[in-house]
Tab-separated table of C-alpha atoms in Angstrom:
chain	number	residue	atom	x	y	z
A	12	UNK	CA	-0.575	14.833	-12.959
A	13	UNK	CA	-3.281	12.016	-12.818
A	14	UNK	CA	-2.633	10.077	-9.492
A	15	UNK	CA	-4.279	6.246	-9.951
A	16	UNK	CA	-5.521	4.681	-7.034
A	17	UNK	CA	-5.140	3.547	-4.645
A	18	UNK	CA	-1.101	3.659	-3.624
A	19	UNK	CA	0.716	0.521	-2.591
A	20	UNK	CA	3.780	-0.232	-0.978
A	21	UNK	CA	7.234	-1.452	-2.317
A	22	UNK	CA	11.010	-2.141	-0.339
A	23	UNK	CA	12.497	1.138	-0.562
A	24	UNK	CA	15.806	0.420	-2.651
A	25	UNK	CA	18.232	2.713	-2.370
A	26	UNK	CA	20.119	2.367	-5.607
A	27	UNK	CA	16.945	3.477	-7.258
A	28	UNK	CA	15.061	5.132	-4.422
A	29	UNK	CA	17.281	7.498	-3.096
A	30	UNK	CA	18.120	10.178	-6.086
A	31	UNK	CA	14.196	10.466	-6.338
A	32	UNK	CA	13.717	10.903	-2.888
A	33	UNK	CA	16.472	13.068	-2.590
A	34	UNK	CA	14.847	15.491	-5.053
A	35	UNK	CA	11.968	15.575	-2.726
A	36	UNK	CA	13.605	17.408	-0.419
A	37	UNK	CA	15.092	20.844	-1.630
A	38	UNK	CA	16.403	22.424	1.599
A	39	UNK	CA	17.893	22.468	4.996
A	40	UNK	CA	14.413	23.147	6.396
A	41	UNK	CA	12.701	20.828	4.579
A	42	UNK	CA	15.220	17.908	5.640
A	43	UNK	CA	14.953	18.810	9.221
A	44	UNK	CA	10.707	19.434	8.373
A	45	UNK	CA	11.053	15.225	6.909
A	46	UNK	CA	13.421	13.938	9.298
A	47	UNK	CA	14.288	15.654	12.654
A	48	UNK	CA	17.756	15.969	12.654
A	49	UNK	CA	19.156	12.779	11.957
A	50	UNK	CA	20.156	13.837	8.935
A	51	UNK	CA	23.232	16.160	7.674
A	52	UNK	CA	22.707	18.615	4.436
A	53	UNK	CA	23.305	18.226	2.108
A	54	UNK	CA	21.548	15.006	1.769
A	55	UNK	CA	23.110	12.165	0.143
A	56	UNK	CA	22.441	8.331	-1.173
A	57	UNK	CA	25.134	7.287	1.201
A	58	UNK	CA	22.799	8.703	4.298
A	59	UNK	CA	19.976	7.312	2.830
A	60	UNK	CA	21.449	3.754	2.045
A	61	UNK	CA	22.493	3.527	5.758
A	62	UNK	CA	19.171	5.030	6.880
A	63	UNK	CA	17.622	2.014	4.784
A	64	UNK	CA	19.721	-0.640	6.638
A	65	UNK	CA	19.178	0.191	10.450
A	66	UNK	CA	17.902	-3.141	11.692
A	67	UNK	CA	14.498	-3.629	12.552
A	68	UNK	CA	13.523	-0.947	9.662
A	69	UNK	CA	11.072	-1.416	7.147
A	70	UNK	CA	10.888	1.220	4.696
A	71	UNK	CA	8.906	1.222	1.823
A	72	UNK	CA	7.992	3.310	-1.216
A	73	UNK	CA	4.901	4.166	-2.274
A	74	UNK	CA	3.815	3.892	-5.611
A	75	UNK	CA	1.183	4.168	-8.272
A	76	UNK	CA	-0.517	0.913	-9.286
A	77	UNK	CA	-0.127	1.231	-13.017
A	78	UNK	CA	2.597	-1.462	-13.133
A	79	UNK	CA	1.842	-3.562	-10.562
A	80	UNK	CA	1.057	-7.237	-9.606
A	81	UNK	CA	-2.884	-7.676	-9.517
A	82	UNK	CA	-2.721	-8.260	-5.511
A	83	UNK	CA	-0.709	-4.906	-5.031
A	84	UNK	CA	-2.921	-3.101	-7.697
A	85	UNK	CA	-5.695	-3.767	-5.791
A	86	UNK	CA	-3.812	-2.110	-2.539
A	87	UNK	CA	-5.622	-5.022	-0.151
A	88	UNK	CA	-3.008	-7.179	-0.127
A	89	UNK	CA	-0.040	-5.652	1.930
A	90	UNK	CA	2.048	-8.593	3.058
A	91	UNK	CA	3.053	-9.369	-0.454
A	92	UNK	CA	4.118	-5.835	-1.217
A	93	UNK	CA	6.635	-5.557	1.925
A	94	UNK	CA	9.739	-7.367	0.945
A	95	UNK	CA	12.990	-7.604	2.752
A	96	UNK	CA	13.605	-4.425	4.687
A	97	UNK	CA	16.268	-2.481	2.584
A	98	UNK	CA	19.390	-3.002	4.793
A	99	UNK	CA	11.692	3.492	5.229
A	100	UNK	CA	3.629	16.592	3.424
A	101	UNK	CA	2.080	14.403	5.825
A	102	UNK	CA	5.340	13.545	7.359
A	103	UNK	CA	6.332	12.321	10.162
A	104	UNK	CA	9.416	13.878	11.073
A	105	UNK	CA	8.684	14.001	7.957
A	106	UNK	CA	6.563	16.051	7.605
A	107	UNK	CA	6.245	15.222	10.560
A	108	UNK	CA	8.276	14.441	13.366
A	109	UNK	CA	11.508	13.740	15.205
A	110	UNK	CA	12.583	10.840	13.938
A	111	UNK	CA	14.556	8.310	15.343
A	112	UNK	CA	13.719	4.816	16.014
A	113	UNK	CA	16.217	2.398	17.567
A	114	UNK	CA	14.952	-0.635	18.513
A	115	UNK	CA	14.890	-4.801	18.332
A	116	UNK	CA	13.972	-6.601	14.719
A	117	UNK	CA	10.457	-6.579	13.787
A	118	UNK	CA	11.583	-10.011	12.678
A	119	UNK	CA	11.501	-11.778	9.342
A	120	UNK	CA	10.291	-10.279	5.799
A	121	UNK	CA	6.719	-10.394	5.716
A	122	UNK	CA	6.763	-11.066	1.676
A	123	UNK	CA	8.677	-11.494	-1.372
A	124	UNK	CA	10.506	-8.710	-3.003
A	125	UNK	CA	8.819	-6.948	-5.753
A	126	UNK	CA	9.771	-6.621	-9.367
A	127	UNK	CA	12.427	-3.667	-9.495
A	128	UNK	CA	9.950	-1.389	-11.820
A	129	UNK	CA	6.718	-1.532	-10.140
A	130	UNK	CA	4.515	2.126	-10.907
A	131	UNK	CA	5.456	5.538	-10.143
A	132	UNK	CA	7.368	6.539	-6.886
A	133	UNK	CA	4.641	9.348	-4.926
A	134	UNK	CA	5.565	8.744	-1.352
A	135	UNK	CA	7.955	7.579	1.407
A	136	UNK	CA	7.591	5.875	4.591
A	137	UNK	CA	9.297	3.419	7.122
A	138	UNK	CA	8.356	1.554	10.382
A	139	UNK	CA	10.808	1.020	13.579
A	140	UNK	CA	10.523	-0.413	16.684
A	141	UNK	CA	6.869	0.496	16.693
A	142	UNK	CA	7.380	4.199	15.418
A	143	UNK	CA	5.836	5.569	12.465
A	144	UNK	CA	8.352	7.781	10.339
A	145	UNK	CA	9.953	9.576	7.167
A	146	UNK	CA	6.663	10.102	5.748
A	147	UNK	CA	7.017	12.042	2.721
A	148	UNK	CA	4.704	12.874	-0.613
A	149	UNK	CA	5.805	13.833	-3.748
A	150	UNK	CA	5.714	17.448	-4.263
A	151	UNK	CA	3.936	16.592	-7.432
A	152	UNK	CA	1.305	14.629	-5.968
A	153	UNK	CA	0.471	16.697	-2.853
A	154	UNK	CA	-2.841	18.415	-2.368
A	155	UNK	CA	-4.828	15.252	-3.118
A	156	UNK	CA	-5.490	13.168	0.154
A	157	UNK	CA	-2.518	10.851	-0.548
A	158	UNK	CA	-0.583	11.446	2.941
A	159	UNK	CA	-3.827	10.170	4.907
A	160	UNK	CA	-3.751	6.817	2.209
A	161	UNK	CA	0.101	6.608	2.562
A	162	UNK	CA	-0.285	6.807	6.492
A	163	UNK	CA	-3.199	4.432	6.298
A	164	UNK	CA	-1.168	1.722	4.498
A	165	UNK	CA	1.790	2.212	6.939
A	166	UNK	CA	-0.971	1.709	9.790
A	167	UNK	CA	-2.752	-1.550	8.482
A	168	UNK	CA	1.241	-2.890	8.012
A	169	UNK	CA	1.580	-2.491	11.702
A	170	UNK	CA	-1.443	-3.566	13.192
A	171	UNK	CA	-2.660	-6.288	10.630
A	172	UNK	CA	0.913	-7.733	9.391
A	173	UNK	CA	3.279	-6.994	12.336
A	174	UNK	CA	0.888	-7.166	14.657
A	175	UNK	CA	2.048	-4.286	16.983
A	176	UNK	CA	0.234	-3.503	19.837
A	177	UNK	CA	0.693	0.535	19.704
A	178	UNK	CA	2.284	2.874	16.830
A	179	UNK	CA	4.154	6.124	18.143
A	180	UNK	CA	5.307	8.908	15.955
A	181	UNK	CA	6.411	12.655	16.580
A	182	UNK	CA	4.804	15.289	14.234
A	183	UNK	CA	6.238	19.303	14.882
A	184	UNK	CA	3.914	21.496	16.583
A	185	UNK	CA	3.431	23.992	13.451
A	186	UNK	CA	2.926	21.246	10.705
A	187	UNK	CA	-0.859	21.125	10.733
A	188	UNK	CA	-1.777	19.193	8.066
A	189	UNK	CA	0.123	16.474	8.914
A	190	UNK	CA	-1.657	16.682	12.674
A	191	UNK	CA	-4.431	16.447	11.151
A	192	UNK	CA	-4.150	13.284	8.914
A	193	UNK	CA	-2.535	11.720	12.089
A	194	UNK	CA	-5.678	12.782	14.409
A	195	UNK	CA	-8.291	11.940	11.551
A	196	UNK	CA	-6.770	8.356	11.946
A	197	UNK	CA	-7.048	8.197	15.403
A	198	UNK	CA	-3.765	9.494	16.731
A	199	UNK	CA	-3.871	11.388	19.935
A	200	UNK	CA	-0.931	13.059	21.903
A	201	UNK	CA	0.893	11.368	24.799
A	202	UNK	CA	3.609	14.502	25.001
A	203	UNK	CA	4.627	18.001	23.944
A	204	UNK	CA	8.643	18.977	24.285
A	205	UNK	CA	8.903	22.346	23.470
A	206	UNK	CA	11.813	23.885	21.827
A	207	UNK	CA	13.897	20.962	20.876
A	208	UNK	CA	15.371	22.544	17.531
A	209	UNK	CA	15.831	25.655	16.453
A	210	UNK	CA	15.627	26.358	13.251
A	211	UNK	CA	16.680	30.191	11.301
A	212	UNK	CA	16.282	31.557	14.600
A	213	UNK	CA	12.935	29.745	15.402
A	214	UNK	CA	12.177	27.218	17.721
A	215	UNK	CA	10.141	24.170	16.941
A	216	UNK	CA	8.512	22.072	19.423
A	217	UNK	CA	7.006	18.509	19.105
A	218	UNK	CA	4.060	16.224	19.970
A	219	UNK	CA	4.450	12.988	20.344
A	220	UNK	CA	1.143	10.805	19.105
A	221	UNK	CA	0.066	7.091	20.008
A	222	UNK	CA	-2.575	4.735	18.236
A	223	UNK	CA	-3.017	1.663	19.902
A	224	UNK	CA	-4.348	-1.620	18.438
A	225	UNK	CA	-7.412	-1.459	20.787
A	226	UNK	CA	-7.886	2.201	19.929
A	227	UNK	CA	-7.986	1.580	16.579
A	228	UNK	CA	-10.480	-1.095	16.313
A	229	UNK	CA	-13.306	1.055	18.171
């Protein structure tokens, strides 16, 4: 399919969001590849609702621009695409990581809520407590440089709306493409814990990554 650019964000609704993103994810392996295991198969709204709602999580899906407000089309914009927090492969425990993130509020919506039709769903992502996660393409729409973009978005949220002075995340060992969209970006590894899930008889290990604000702007 023809993917428009550039993505933007939208509040992740579950009501809407959560049967497409459910069909993202086929398998076992591909939960625990998206999400660590904070997650039970099979996979259902319910989790997904209550994933939505931890406090202090801002999850957001991303879309195509091609029904979009002119600031949000235009991807530059971000603080009017965020929204109230629902209750959020290059992955991230997700395709990347381990994934959970417990923490205090990142405080007050940074935006309005957007329309509830607003361009095709492509990609998944949330922030918690400072920690990237749940980053997920479309299987549709992978192959085509939109993880880096996705991450890129989540990034700028952080740093440029939330003002957060680091962003952590924890990609497995074997997923290599999304290690490197996470070093191209500036990422680098603070940690390794080997072995911390074992999955059909094989073990996967972790790194945890850190970009910090002052990092980011050299």
């Amino acid at each position: 399919m023809t993917i428009p650019q550039p993505l933007a964000l939208r509040p992740f609704r579950p009501s809407t969001d959560a049967p497409v993103l459910r069909s993202w994810i086929p398998d076992p392996t591909a939960l625990m590849t998206w999400a660590g295991p904070n997650f039970t198969w099979p996979l259902d709204d319910a989790q997904l609702a209550a994933y939505a709602a931890e406090p202090g999580r801002l999850a957001w899906t991303a879309v195509s621009p091609d029904a979009t407000t002119d600031a949000t089309r235009t991807g530059a914009t971000l603080g009017a695409t965020l929204g109230t927090p629902a209750g959020t492969p290059a992955g991230t425990t997700d395709g990347t990581t381990d994934g959970t993130a417990d923490g205090p509020s990142l405080g007050p919506p940074l935006g309005p809520s957007l329309g509830p039709s607003l361009g095709t769903p492509l990609g998944h992502v949330s922030l918690a407590d400072g920690r990237l996660g749940r980053v997920l393409i479309a299987p549709g729409a992978r192959g085509r440089g939109l993880g880096e973009l996705l991450v890129s978005l989540a990034v700028s949220v952080g740093f440029d709306e939330l003002a957060l002075p680091e962003i952590r995340l924890g990609v497995w060992t074997h997923n290599t493409a999304a290690l490197r969209i996470y070093e191209k970006l500036g990422f680098r590894t603070t940690a390794t814990l080997e072995a911390v899930e074992v999955v059909d008889g094989v073990p996967w290990s972790v790194h945890r990554m850190r970009l910090t604000a002052s990092d980011r702007r050299q």
